[in-house]
PDB file of C-alpha atoms in Angstrom:
ATOM      1  CA  UNK A   1      26.172-319.228  28.195  1.00 52.00           C
ATOM      2  CA  UNK A   2      23.441-317.114  28.850  1.00 53.00           C
ATOM      3  CA  UNK A   3      20.463-319.670  31.933  1.00 51.00           C
ATOM      4  CA  UNK A   4      17.752-320.078  29.752  1.00 53.00           C
ATOM      5  CA  UNK A   5      14.636-317.573  30.157  1.00 53.00           C
ATOM      6  CA  UNK A   6      11.791-319.210  32.293  1.00 52.00           C
ATOM      7  CA  UNK A   7       8.305-318.369  30.695  1.00 53.00           C
ATOM      8  CA  UNK A   8       6.476-316.120  32.244  1.00 52.00           C
ATOM      9  CA  UNK A   9       3.203-317.835  34.605  1.00 49.00           C
ATOM     10  CA  UNK A  10      -0.215-318.726  32.846  1.00 51.00           C
ATOM     11  CA  UNK A  11      -2.917-316.257  33.826  1.00 50.00           C
ATOM     12  CA  UNK A  12      -4.926-317.839  37.469  1.00 44.00           C
ATOM     13  CA  UNK A  13      -8.463-318.719  36.778  1.00 48.00           C
ATOM     14  CA  UNK A  14     -10.413-315.804  37.308  1.00 47.00           C
ATOM     15  CA  UNK A  15     -12.480-317.147  40.937  1.00 45.00           C
ATOM     16  CA  UNK A  16      -8.565-318.355  42.363  1.00 46.00           C
ATOM     17  CA  UNK A  17      -7.230-315.010  41.538  1.00 47.00           C
ATOM     18  CA  UNK A  18      -6.096-312.746  45.414  1.00 46.00           C
ATOM     19  CA  UNK A  19      -8.449-310.457  44.764  1.00 51.00           C
ATOM     20  CA  UNK A  20     -11.334-313.300  44.935  1.00 48.00           C
ATOM     21  CA  UNK A  21      -9.550-315.069  47.280  1.00 53.00           C
ATOM     22  CA  UNK A  22      -9.021-311.994  49.497  1.00 46.00           C
ATOM     23  CA  UNK A  23     -12.713-310.785  48.747  1.00 44.00           C
ATOM     24  CA  UNK A  24     -14.850-314.278  49.895  1.00 46.00           C
ATOM     25  CA  UNK A  25     -12.286-314.248  53.433  1.00 45.00           C
ATOM     26  CA  UNK A  26     -13.429-310.737  54.231  1.00 44.00           C
ATOM     27  CA  UNK A  27     -17.094-311.569  53.343  1.00 42.00           C
ATOM     28  CA  UNK A  28     -16.294-315.407  55.955  1.00 44.00           C
ATOM     29  CA  UNK A  29     -14.915-312.921  58.255  1.00 43.00           C
ATOM     30  CA  UNK A  30     -17.984-310.705  58.654  1.00 42.00           C
ATOM     31  CA  UNK A  31     -20.545-313.527  57.864  1.00 39.00           C
ATOM     32  CA  UNK A  32     -18.798-314.864  61.370  1.00 41.00           C
ATOM     33  CA  UNK A  33     -19.022-311.499  62.700  1.00 39.00           C
ATOM     34  CA  UNK A  34     -22.668-310.825  62.255  1.00 35.00           C
ATOM     35  CA  UNK A  35     -23.616-314.616  63.695  1.00 34.00           C
ATOM     36  CA  UNK A  36     -21.112-313.416  66.796  1.00 34.00           C
ATOM     37  CA  UNK A  37     -23.333-310.475  67.631  1.00 34.00           C
ATOM     38  CA  UNK A  38     -26.477-311.420  66.563  1.00 33.00           C
ATOM     39  CA  UNK A  39     -29.585-309.539  69.048  1.00 36.00           C
ATOM     40  CA  UNK A  40     -31.024-310.230  71.538  1.00 36.00           C
ATOM     41  CA  UNK A  41     -34.137-312.201  70.148  1.00 36.00           C
ATOM     42  CA  UNK A  42     -31.851-314.976  68.222  1.00 36.00           C
ATOM     43  CA  UNK A  43     -32.123-318.712  69.159  1.00 37.00           C
ATOM     44  CA  UNK A  44     -29.836-321.446  66.834  1.00 38.00           C
ATOM     45  CA  UNK A  45     -31.385-325.264  66.878  1.00 33.00           C
ATOM     46  CA  UNK A  46     -27.974-326.755  68.022  1.00 36.00           C
ATOM     47  CA  UNK A  47     -27.934-324.241  71.279  1.00 39.00           C
ATOM     48  CA  UNK A  48     -31.410-324.233  72.854  1.00 47.00           C
ATOM     49  CA  UNK A  49     -32.204-321.834  76.096  1.00 52.00           C
ATOM     50  CA  UNK A  50     -28.356-319.781  75.196  1.00 53.00           C
ATOM     51  CA  UNK A  51     -27.650-316.396  76.887  1.00 54.00           C
ATOM     52  CA  UNK A  52     -27.953-313.670  74.997  1.00 55.00           C
ATOM     53  CA  UNK A  53     -26.568-309.907  75.528  1.00 49.00           C
ATOM     54  CA  UNK A  54     -28.898-307.644  77.840  1.00 42.00           C
ATOM     55  CA  UNK A  55     -27.662-304.575  76.801  1.00 47.00           C
ATOM     56  CA  UNK A  56     -29.379-306.269  73.101  1.00 46.00           C
ATOM     57  CA  UNK A  57     -33.036-306.674  74.190  1.00 78.00           C
ATOM     58  CA  UNK A  58     -32.950-303.324  77.039  1.00 85.00           C
ATOM     59  CA  UNK A  59     -37.050-303.499  76.116  1.00 89.00           C
ATOM     60  CA  UNK A  60     -37.477-307.033  77.124  1.00 92.00           C
ATOM     61  CA  UNK A  61     -35.108-306.469  80.111  1.00 94.00           C
ATOM     62  CA  UNK A  62     -37.730-303.154  80.641  1.00 94.00           C
ATOM     63  CA  UNK A  63     -40.978-305.197  79.949  1.00 94.00           C
ATOM     64  CA  UNK A  64     -39.551-307.913  83.295  1.00 96.00           C
ATOM     65  CA  UNK A  65     -38.915-305.570  85.208  1.00 97.00           C
ATOM     66  CA  UNK A  66     -42.759-303.740  85.161  1.00 96.00           C
ATOM     67  CA  UNK A  67     -44.519-307.707  84.998  1.00 97.00           C
ATOM     68  CA  UNK A  68     -41.708-308.039  88.695  1.00 97.00           C
ATOM     69  CA  UNK A  69     -43.193-304.784  89.978  1.00 96.00           C
ATOM     70  CA  UNK A  70     -46.811-305.633  89.228  1.00 97.00           C
ATOM     71  CA  UNK A  71     -46.889-309.659  91.528  1.00 97.00           C
ATOM     72  CA  UNK A  72     -44.347-307.431  93.811  1.00 95.00           C
ATOM     73  CA  UNK A  73     -47.012-304.965  94.720  1.00 95.00           C
ATOM     74  CA  UNK A  74     -50.434-307.315  94.814  1.00 95.00           C
ATOM     75  CA  UNK A  75     -48.050-310.125  96.889  1.00 94.00           C
ATOM     76  CA  UNK A  76     -47.255-306.976  99.194  1.00 92.00           C
ATOM     77  CA  UNK A  77     -51.485-306.188  99.546  1.00 93.00           C
ATOM     78  CA  UNK A  78     -49.828-302.678 101.360  1.00 93.00           C
ATOM     79  CA  UNK A  79     -50.802-299.349  99.295  1.00 92.00           C
ATOM     80  CA  UNK A  80     -47.847-298.629 101.573  1.00 90.00           C
ATOM     81  CA  UNK A  81     -45.494-300.289  99.644  1.00 90.00           C
ATOM     82  CA  UNK A  82     -46.032-299.295  96.675  1.00 92.00           C
ATOM     83  CA  UNK A  83     -43.229-299.896  93.951  1.00 92.00           C
ATOM     84  CA  UNK A  84     -42.461-298.065  90.186  1.00 92.00           C
ATOM     85  CA  UNK A  85     -39.190-298.731  88.203  1.00 94.00           C
ATOM     86  CA  UNK A  86     -36.477-296.677  88.842  1.00 93.00           C
ATOM     87  CA  UNK A  87     -34.041-298.017  86.393  1.00 94.00           C
ATOM     88  CA  UNK A  88     -33.006-301.461  85.156  1.00 95.00           C
ATOM     89  CA  UNK A  89     -29.037-302.259  86.032  1.00 93.00           C
ATOM     90  CA  UNK A  90     -28.449-305.495  84.314  1.00 93.00           C
ATOM     91  CA  UNK A  91     -29.708-308.722  83.043  1.00 94.00           C
ATOM     92  CA  UNK A  92     -29.508-312.109  80.985  1.00 93.00           C
ATOM     93  CA  UNK A  93     -32.161-312.928  78.608  1.00 92.00           C
ATOM     94  CA  UNK A  94     -32.756-317.259  77.206  1.00 90.00           C
ATOM     95  CA  UNK A  95     -34.798-317.274  74.255  1.00 87.00           C
ATOM     96  CA  UNK A  96     -36.138-320.220  73.090  1.00 86.00           C
ATOM     97  CA  UNK A  97     -39.280-319.438  70.882  1.00 82.00           C
ATOM     98  CA  UNK A  98     -40.222-322.964  71.239  1.00 82.00           C
ATOM     99  CA  UNK A  99     -41.159-322.901  75.198  1.00 82.00           C
ATOM    100  CA  UNK A 100     -40.583-319.185  75.249  1.00 89.00           C
ATOM    101  CA  UNK A 101     -37.769-316.415  77.050  1.00 92.00           C
ATOM    102  CA  UNK A 102     -37.196-317.096  80.821  1.00 94.00           C
ATOM    103  CA  UNK A 103     -35.257-313.764  82.127  1.00 95.00           C
ATOM    104  CA  UNK A 104     -33.011-312.842  84.866  1.00 96.00           C
ATOM    105  CA  UNK A 105     -32.182-308.960  86.537  1.00 96.00           C
ATOM    106  CA  UNK A 106     -31.597-306.253  89.070  1.00 96.00           C
ATOM    107  CA  UNK A 107     -33.041-303.364  88.918  1.00 96.00           C
ATOM    108  CA  UNK A 108     -34.186-300.153  90.540  1.00 94.00           C
ATOM    109  CA  UNK A 109     -37.228-299.101  92.645  1.00 93.00           C
ATOM    110  CA  UNK A 110     -38.653-295.862  93.938  1.00 90.00           C
ATOM    111  CA  UNK A 111     -41.907-295.658  95.763  1.00 86.00           C
ATOM    112  CA  UNK A 112     -45.558-294.518  94.044  1.00 86.00           C
ATOM    113  CA  UNK A 113     -46.439-292.331  96.069  1.00 72.00           C
ATOM    114  CA  UNK A 114     -43.717-289.299  95.986  1.00 49.00           C
ATOM    115  CA  UNK A 115     -46.218-286.337  97.232  1.00 53.00           C
ATOM    116  CA  UNK A 116     -45.984-287.984 100.838  1.00 48.00           C
ATOM    117  CA  UNK A 117     -41.584-288.417 100.122  1.00 42.00           C
ATOM    118  CA  UNK A 118     -39.287-286.516 101.872  1.00 42.00           C
ATOM    119  CA  UNK A 119     -36.787-285.925  99.919  1.00 43.00           C
ATOM    120  CA  UNK A 120     -33.533-287.321 101.072  1.00 49.00           C
ATOM    121  CA  UNK A 121     -32.181-289.628  97.608  1.00 48.00           C
ATOM    122  CA  UNK A 122     -31.735-292.830  97.469  1.00 43.00           C
ATOM    123  CA  UNK A 123     -33.185-293.133 101.007  1.00 50.00           C
ATOM    124  CA  UNK A 124     -36.400-294.608  99.182  1.00 58.00           C
ATOM    125  CA  UNK A 125     -35.121-295.862  97.076  1.00 69.00           C
ATOM    126  CA  UNK A 126     -35.205-300.035  97.126  1.00 85.00           C
ATOM    127  CA  UNK A 127     -32.696-302.570  94.575  1.00 91.00           C
ATOM    128  CA  UNK A 128     -34.784-305.576  93.455  1.00 95.00           C
ATOM    129  CA  UNK A 129     -33.817-309.417  91.761  1.00 96.00           C
ATOM    130  CA  UNK A 130     -35.957-310.875  89.836  1.00 97.00           C
ATOM    131  CA  UNK A 131     -36.340-314.362  87.693  1.00 97.00           C
ATOM    132  CA  UNK A 132     -39.193-314.116  85.064  1.00 97.00           C
ATOM    133  CA  UNK A 133     -40.669-316.501  82.523  1.00 96.00           C
ATOM    134  CA  UNK A 134     -42.889-315.494  79.659  1.00 95.00           C
ATOM    135  CA  UNK A 135     -44.513-317.985  78.277  1.00 91.00           C
ATOM    136  CA  UNK A 136     -43.943-317.355  74.195  1.00 84.00           C
ATOM    137  CA  UNK A 137     -47.713-315.165  74.013  1.00 80.00           C
ATOM    138  CA  UNK A 138     -49.060-316.368  76.902  1.00 90.00           C
ATOM    139  CA  UNK A 139     -50.318-314.038  80.453  1.00 94.00           C
ATOM    140  CA  UNK A 140     -49.671-313.774  83.702  1.00 95.00           C
ATOM    141  CA  UNK A 141     -45.968-314.277  83.525  1.00 96.00           C
ATOM    142  CA  UNK A 142     -43.702-316.007  86.129  1.00 97.00           C
ATOM    143  CA  UNK A 143     -42.118-314.202  88.675  1.00 97.00           C
ATOM    144  CA  UNK A 144     -39.690-314.929  91.296  1.00 97.00           C
ATOM    145  CA  UNK A 145     -37.836-311.728  92.799  1.00 96.00           C
ATOM    146  CA  UNK A 146     -36.979-310.204  96.240  1.00 93.00           C
ATOM    147  CA  UNK A 147     -36.433-306.786  96.846  1.00 92.00           C
ATOM    148  CA  UNK A 148     -34.031-304.954  99.109  1.00 86.00           C
ATOM    149  CA  UNK A 149     -34.193-301.415 101.431  1.00 70.00           C
ATOM    150  CA  UNK A 150     -38.593-301.712 101.298  1.00 69.00           C
ATOM    151  CA  UNK A 151     -40.553-299.052 103.876  1.00 70.00           C
ATOM    152  CA  UNK A 152     -39.456-300.624 107.143  1.00 78.00           C
ATOM    153  CA  UNK A 153     -42.476-303.005 108.320  1.00 81.00           C
ATOM    154  CA  UNK A 154     -44.186-300.468 111.881  1.00 84.00           C
ATOM    155  CA  UNK A 155     -43.985-298.260 109.837  1.00 86.00           C
ATOM    156  CA  UNK A 156     -45.599-299.285 106.211  1.00 87.00           C
ATOM    157  CA  UNK A 157     -47.978-300.798 108.745  1.00 89.00           C
ATOM    158  CA  UNK A 158     -48.949-297.201 109.980  1.00 91.00           C
ATOM    159  CA  UNK A 159     -49.049-295.908 106.633  1.00 91.00           C
ATOM    160  CA  UNK A 160     -51.279-298.964 105.585  1.00 93.00           C
ATOM    161  CA  UNK A 161     -54.046-298.363 108.999  1.00 93.00           C
ATOM    162  CA  UNK A 162     -54.305-294.385 108.418  1.00 92.00           C
ATOM    163  CA  UNK A 163     -55.650-295.005 104.392  1.00 91.00           C
ATOM    164  CA  UNK A 164     -57.981-297.482 105.703  1.00 92.00           C
ATOM    165  CA  UNK A 165     -59.346-295.493 108.361  1.00 90.00           C
ATOM    166  CA  UNK A 166     -59.600-292.154 106.062  1.00 87.00           C
ATOM    167  CA  UNK A 167     -61.809-295.272 103.897  1.00 86.00           C
ATOM    168  CA  UNK A 168     -63.758-295.954 106.487  1.00 84.00           C
ATOM    169  CA  UNK A 169     -64.285-292.313 106.414  1.00 83.00           C
ATOM    170  CA  UNK A 170     -65.588-291.360 103.409  1.00 79.00           C
ATOM    171  CA  UNK A 171     -69.569-290.628 102.720  1.00 74.00           C
ATOM    172  CA  UNK A 172     -71.041-293.249 101.141  1.00 66.00           C
ATOM    173  CA  UNK A 173     -73.273-293.570  98.816  1.00 67.00           C
ATOM    174  CA  UNK A 174     -68.393-292.069  96.864  1.00 70.00           C
ATOM    175  CA  UNK A 175     -69.328-289.620  94.042  1.00 65.00           C
ATOM    176  CA  UNK A 176     -66.210-289.848  91.876  1.00 67.00           C
ATOM    177  CA  UNK A 177     -66.513-289.152  88.905  1.00 70.00           C
ATOM    178  CA  UNK A 178     -62.955-289.975  87.605  1.00 87.00           C
ATOM    179  CA  UNK A 179     -60.010-289.687  89.340  1.00 91.00           C
ATOM    180  CA  UNK A 180     -56.926-288.243  87.792  1.00 91.00           C
ATOM    181  CA  UNK A 181     -59.285-285.751  86.600  1.00 86.00           C
ATOM    182  CA  UNK A 182     -59.157-283.941  82.960  1.00 83.00           C
ATOM    183  CA  UNK A 183     -56.399-281.650  84.234  1.00 86.00           C
ATOM    184  CA  UNK A 184     -53.739-284.801  85.577  1.00 87.00           C
ATOM    185  CA  UNK A 185     -54.655-284.487  89.292  1.00 90.00           C
ATOM    186  CA  UNK A 186     -55.466-285.906  92.327  1.00 90.00           C
ATOM    187  CA  UNK A 187     -57.780-284.717  95.247  1.00 87.00           C
ATOM    188  CA  UNK A 188     -55.786-285.913  98.029  1.00 86.00           C
ATOM    189  CA  UNK A 189     -59.058-286.940  99.972  1.00 83.00           C
ATOM    190  CA  UNK A 190     -59.559-289.181  97.150  1.00 86.00           C
ATOM    191  CA  UNK A 191     -55.807-290.096  97.008  1.00 88.00           C
ATOM    192  CA  UNK A 192     -57.011-293.408  99.599  1.00 88.00           C
ATOM    193  CA  UNK A 193     -59.130-294.120  96.603  1.00 90.00           C
ATOM    194  CA  UNK A 194     -56.258-294.343  93.724  1.00 93.00           C
ATOM    195  CA  UNK A 195     -53.981-296.221  96.091  1.00 92.00           C
ATOM    196  CA  UNK A 196     -56.032-299.109  96.704  1.00 93.00           C
ATOM    197  CA  UNK A 197     -57.160-299.028  92.842  1.00 94.00           C
ATOM    198  CA  UNK A 198     -53.914-299.011  92.227  1.00 95.00           C
ATOM    199  CA  UNK A 199     -53.500-301.740  94.578  1.00 95.00           C
ATOM    200  CA  UNK A 200     -56.153-303.957  93.297  1.00 96.00           C
ATOM    201  CA  UNK A 201     -54.501-303.161  89.300  1.00 97.00           C
ATOM    202  CA  UNK A 202     -51.635-304.891  89.782  1.00 97.00           C
ATOM    203  CA  UNK A 203     -53.131-307.630  89.980  1.00 97.00           C
ATOM    204  CA  UNK A 204     -55.210-307.769  86.699  1.00 97.00           C
ATOM    205  CA  UNK A 205     -51.599-305.870  85.299  1.00 97.00           C
ATOM    206  CA  UNK A 206     -49.747-308.547  86.267  1.00 97.00           C
ATOM    207  CA  UNK A 207     -51.988-311.290  84.816  1.00 96.00           C
ATOM    208  CA  UNK A 208     -52.939-309.448  81.660  1.00 95.00           C
ATOM    209  CA  UNK A 209     -49.040-308.733  81.206  1.00 95.00           C
ATOM    210  CA  UNK A 210     -46.666-310.726  77.809  1.00 94.00           C
ATOM    211  CA  UNK A 211     -43.897-310.378  76.394  1.00 91.00           C
ATOM    212  CA  UNK A 212     -45.045-307.864  74.300  1.00 90.00           C
ATOM    213  CA  UNK A 213     -47.660-305.963  76.367  1.00 92.00           C
ATOM    214  CA  UNK A 214     -47.261-304.278  78.676  1.00 92.00           C
ATOM    215  CA  UNK A 215     -50.107-302.279  80.845  1.00 95.00           C
ATOM    216  CA  UNK A 216     -50.310-299.346  83.063  1.00 94.00           C
ATOM    217  CA  UNK A 217     -52.863-297.323  85.039  1.00 95.00           C
ATOM    218  CA  UNK A 218     -54.955-294.442  83.256  1.00 94.00           C
ATOM    219  CA  UNK A 219     -57.522-293.605  84.734  1.00 94.00           C
ATOM    220  CA  UNK A 220     -59.989-294.632  87.923  1.00 94.00           C
ATOM    221  CA  UNK A 221     -63.684-293.755  86.271  1.00 92.00           C
ATOM    222  CA  UNK A 222     -66.341-295.478  89.232  1.00 90.00           C
ATOM    223  CA  UNK A 223     -66.187-296.344  92.628  1.00 89.00           C
ATOM    224  CA  UNK A 224     -68.279-298.169  94.820  1.00 86.00           C
ATOM    225  CA  UNK A 225     -68.188-298.965  98.432  1.00 81.00           C
ATOM    226  CA  UNK A 226     -70.242-301.669  99.901  1.00 81.00           C
ATOM    227  CA  UNK A 227     -71.317-301.158 103.769  1.00 76.00           C
ATOM    228  CA  UNK A 228     -69.935-304.562 105.823  1.00 75.00           C
ATOM    229  CA  UNK A 229     -70.766-305.968 109.125  1.00 73.00           C
ATOM    230  CA  UNK A 230     -66.852-307.162 109.479  1.00 80.00           C
ATOM    231  CA  UNK A 231     -64.421-304.737 109.563  1.00 87.00           C
ATOM    232  CA  UNK A 232     -62.808-305.150 105.746  1.00 90.00           C
ATOM    233  CA  UNK A 233     -62.130-302.503 103.123  1.00 89.00           C
ATOM    234  CA  UNK A 234     -65.456-303.865 100.298  1.00 90.00           C
ATOM    235  CA  UNK A 235     -65.424-302.023  97.668  1.00 88.00           C
ATOM    236  CA  UNK A 236     -66.342-301.642  92.954  1.00 92.00           C
ATOM    237  CA  UNK A 237     -64.804-299.516  90.298  1.00 94.00           C
ATOM    238  CA  UNK A 238     -63.702-299.258  87.117  1.00 95.00           C
ATOM    239  CA  UNK A 239     -60.659-298.474  85.411  1.00 96.00           C
ATOM    240  CA  UNK A 240     -58.581-298.098  82.097  1.00 96.00           C
ATOM    241  CA  UNK A 241     -55.934-299.486  81.666  1.00 96.00           C
ATOM    242  CA  UNK A 242     -53.430-298.807  78.462  1.00 95.00           C
ATOM    243  CA  UNK A 243     -51.735-301.022  76.539  1.00 93.00           C
ATOM    244  CA  UNK A 244     -48.532-299.135  75.391  1.00 89.00           C
ATOM    245  CA  UNK A 245     -48.026-301.330  72.317  1.00 86.00           C
ATOM    246  CA  UNK A 246     -51.234-301.878  70.380  1.00 89.00           C
ATOM    247  CA  UNK A 247     -52.264-298.301  71.825  1.00 91.00           C
ATOM    248  CA  UNK A 248     -55.904-299.589  73.089  1.00 93.00           C
ATOM    249  CA  UNK A 249     -57.819-298.392  76.409  1.00 94.00           C
ATOM    250  CA  UNK A 250     -59.047-301.413  78.406  1.00 95.00           C
ATOM    251  CA  UNK A 251     -62.181-300.688  80.992  1.00 96.00           C
ATOM    252  CA  UNK A 252     -61.533-303.539  84.170  1.00 97.00           C
ATOM    253  CA  UNK A 253     -64.460-303.896  86.675  1.00 96.00           C
ATOM    254  CA  UNK A 254     -62.100-304.556  88.994  1.00 97.00           C
ATOM    255  CA  UNK A 255     -64.125-306.253  93.227  1.00 96.00           C
ATOM    256  CA  UNK A 256     -61.205-305.362  95.812  1.00 94.00           C
ATOM    257  CA  UNK A 257     -61.174-306.866  99.572  1.00 94.00           C
ATOM    258  CA  UNK A 258     -58.495-304.994 101.192  1.00 94.00           C
ATOM    259  CA  UNK A 259     -57.377-305.051 105.337  1.00 94.00           C
ATOM    260  CA  UNK A 260     -54.153-303.611 105.963  1.00 93.00           C
ATOM    261  CA  UNK A 261     -51.912-306.926 107.294  1.00 90.00           C
ATOM    262  CA  UNK A 262     -54.255-309.690 105.441  1.00 90.00           C
ATOM    263  CA  UNK A 263     -54.052-310.765 101.938  1.00 90.00           C
ATOM    264  CA  UNK A 264     -55.519-308.836  99.062  1.00 92.00           C
ATOM    265  CA  UNK A 265     -58.670-310.095  97.308  1.00 94.00           C
ATOM    266  CA  UNK A 266     -59.397-309.203  93.607  1.00 96.00           C
ATOM    267  CA  UNK A 267     -61.943-310.226  91.573  1.00 96.00           C
ATOM    268  CA  UNK A 268     -62.241-308.597  87.920  1.00 96.00           C
ATOM    269  CA  UNK A 269     -63.577-308.449  84.426  1.00 96.00           C
ATOM    270  CA  UNK A 270     -62.232-307.025  81.375  1.00 95.00           C
ATOM    271  CA  UNK A 271     -63.837-305.446  78.151  1.00 89.00           C
ATOM    272  CA  UNK A 272     -62.104-306.788  75.564  1.00 71.00           C
ATOM    273  CA  UNK A 273     -62.166-309.596  72.466  1.00 50.00           C
ATOM    274  CA  UNK A 274     -60.847-312.972  74.948  1.00 51.00           C
ATOM    275  CA  UNK A 275     -60.817-315.963  75.576  1.00 44.00           C
ATOM    276  CA  UNK A 276     -62.726-315.841  79.806  1.00 44.00           C
ATOM    277  CA  UNK A 277     -60.101-317.828  80.548  1.00 46.00           C
ATOM    278  CA  UNK A 278     -57.644-314.448  80.053  1.00 48.00           C
ATOM    279  CA  UNK A 279     -61.000-311.713  80.401  1.00 50.00           C
ATOM    280  CA  UNK A 280     -61.042-312.551  84.254  1.00 57.00           C
ATOM    281  CA  UNK A 281     -59.823-313.838  87.155  1.00 59.00           C
ATOM    282  CA  UNK A 282     -59.517-313.472  90.779  1.00 57.00           C
ATOM    283  CA  UNK A 283     -57.260-313.853  93.220  1.00 50.00           C
ATOM    284  CA  UNK A 284     -56.046-313.889  97.263  1.00 47.00           C
ATOM    285  CA  UNK A 285     -52.281-312.396  97.953  1.00 44.00           C
ATOM    286  CA  UNK A 286     -51.048-315.725  99.560  1.00 39.00           C
ATOM    287  CA  UNK A 287     -52.450-318.171  96.580  1.00 35.00           C
ATOM    288  CA  UNK A 288     -49.481-316.856  94.012  1.00 41.00           C
ATOM    289  CA  UNK A 289     -46.334-319.868  94.072  1.00 35.00           C
ATOM    290  CA  UNK A 290     -45.297-319.846  90.339  1.00 37.00           C
ATOM    291  CA  UNK A 291     -43.899-323.478  89.447  1.00 31.00           C
ATOM    292  CA  UNK A 292     -43.431-322.943  85.405  1.00 33.00           C
ATOM    293  CA  UNK A 293     -39.910-321.490  86.499  1.00 34.00           C
ATOM    294  CA  UNK A 294     -38.055-324.593  86.724  1.00 31.00           C
ATOM    295  CA  UNK A 295     -39.927-325.642  83.265  1.00 29.00           C
ATOM    296  CA  UNK A 296     -37.687-323.672  80.801  1.00 26.00           C
TER     297      UNK A 296
END
């Protein structure tokens, strides 16, 4: 007796076929993978302030490093200690749309006036670690920064005093049209003026920097040095600041008072469509104490 033949199974509905189930599973895995690789600007309400992959926010790390260097240069108050960014080594960013953006990073620097360097490789480099807090679209980020391998204090004081003597010996009134000139050249006799202008402008650029706005000193267009009864260098100058994201050129009038080893004094006013609080300011080198970092 032959066994009874079983009827063929009924076909599954289209939504339950193995191919459709496999497709649904693959789609779910793809979505999970995309969520895990979300860019550094992403933020989820259930996990506010979550650290993001620094490799996906390289521009943000660069912006934080530049802001930290503006602040560092101003706070040092020394034309001989001016630094510029060499490279960002590592960093992490915490993004919170309601509070702002906090960045921890490590970066290397080099001396600003490369013409005065003896080429000895990394002897003229320094490493810095910083925490920078951008308050959404507001300027003047709060910054804590520490650096190693600075120029030795004694040598820095010697270079600053030499620059100070050069400034004191300049003939008044100064007849300066533009530094650098139309060919990008800075006359060595005018280098002290440019370095001091860069030092004072560092404060202005730090105050105006936001998470998305980056400023660079493009040109010094006017200088007026004042005779004083004391030993301080006291002069007014006009600079052109280049803002990279908007490509705007912003003229700023800056008044600077400086003496080697003393806090830098800066007042300024920039010509642009901003509120008066954002367009002008005054500060002394030791008066800056960022307090917003713990409020993230």
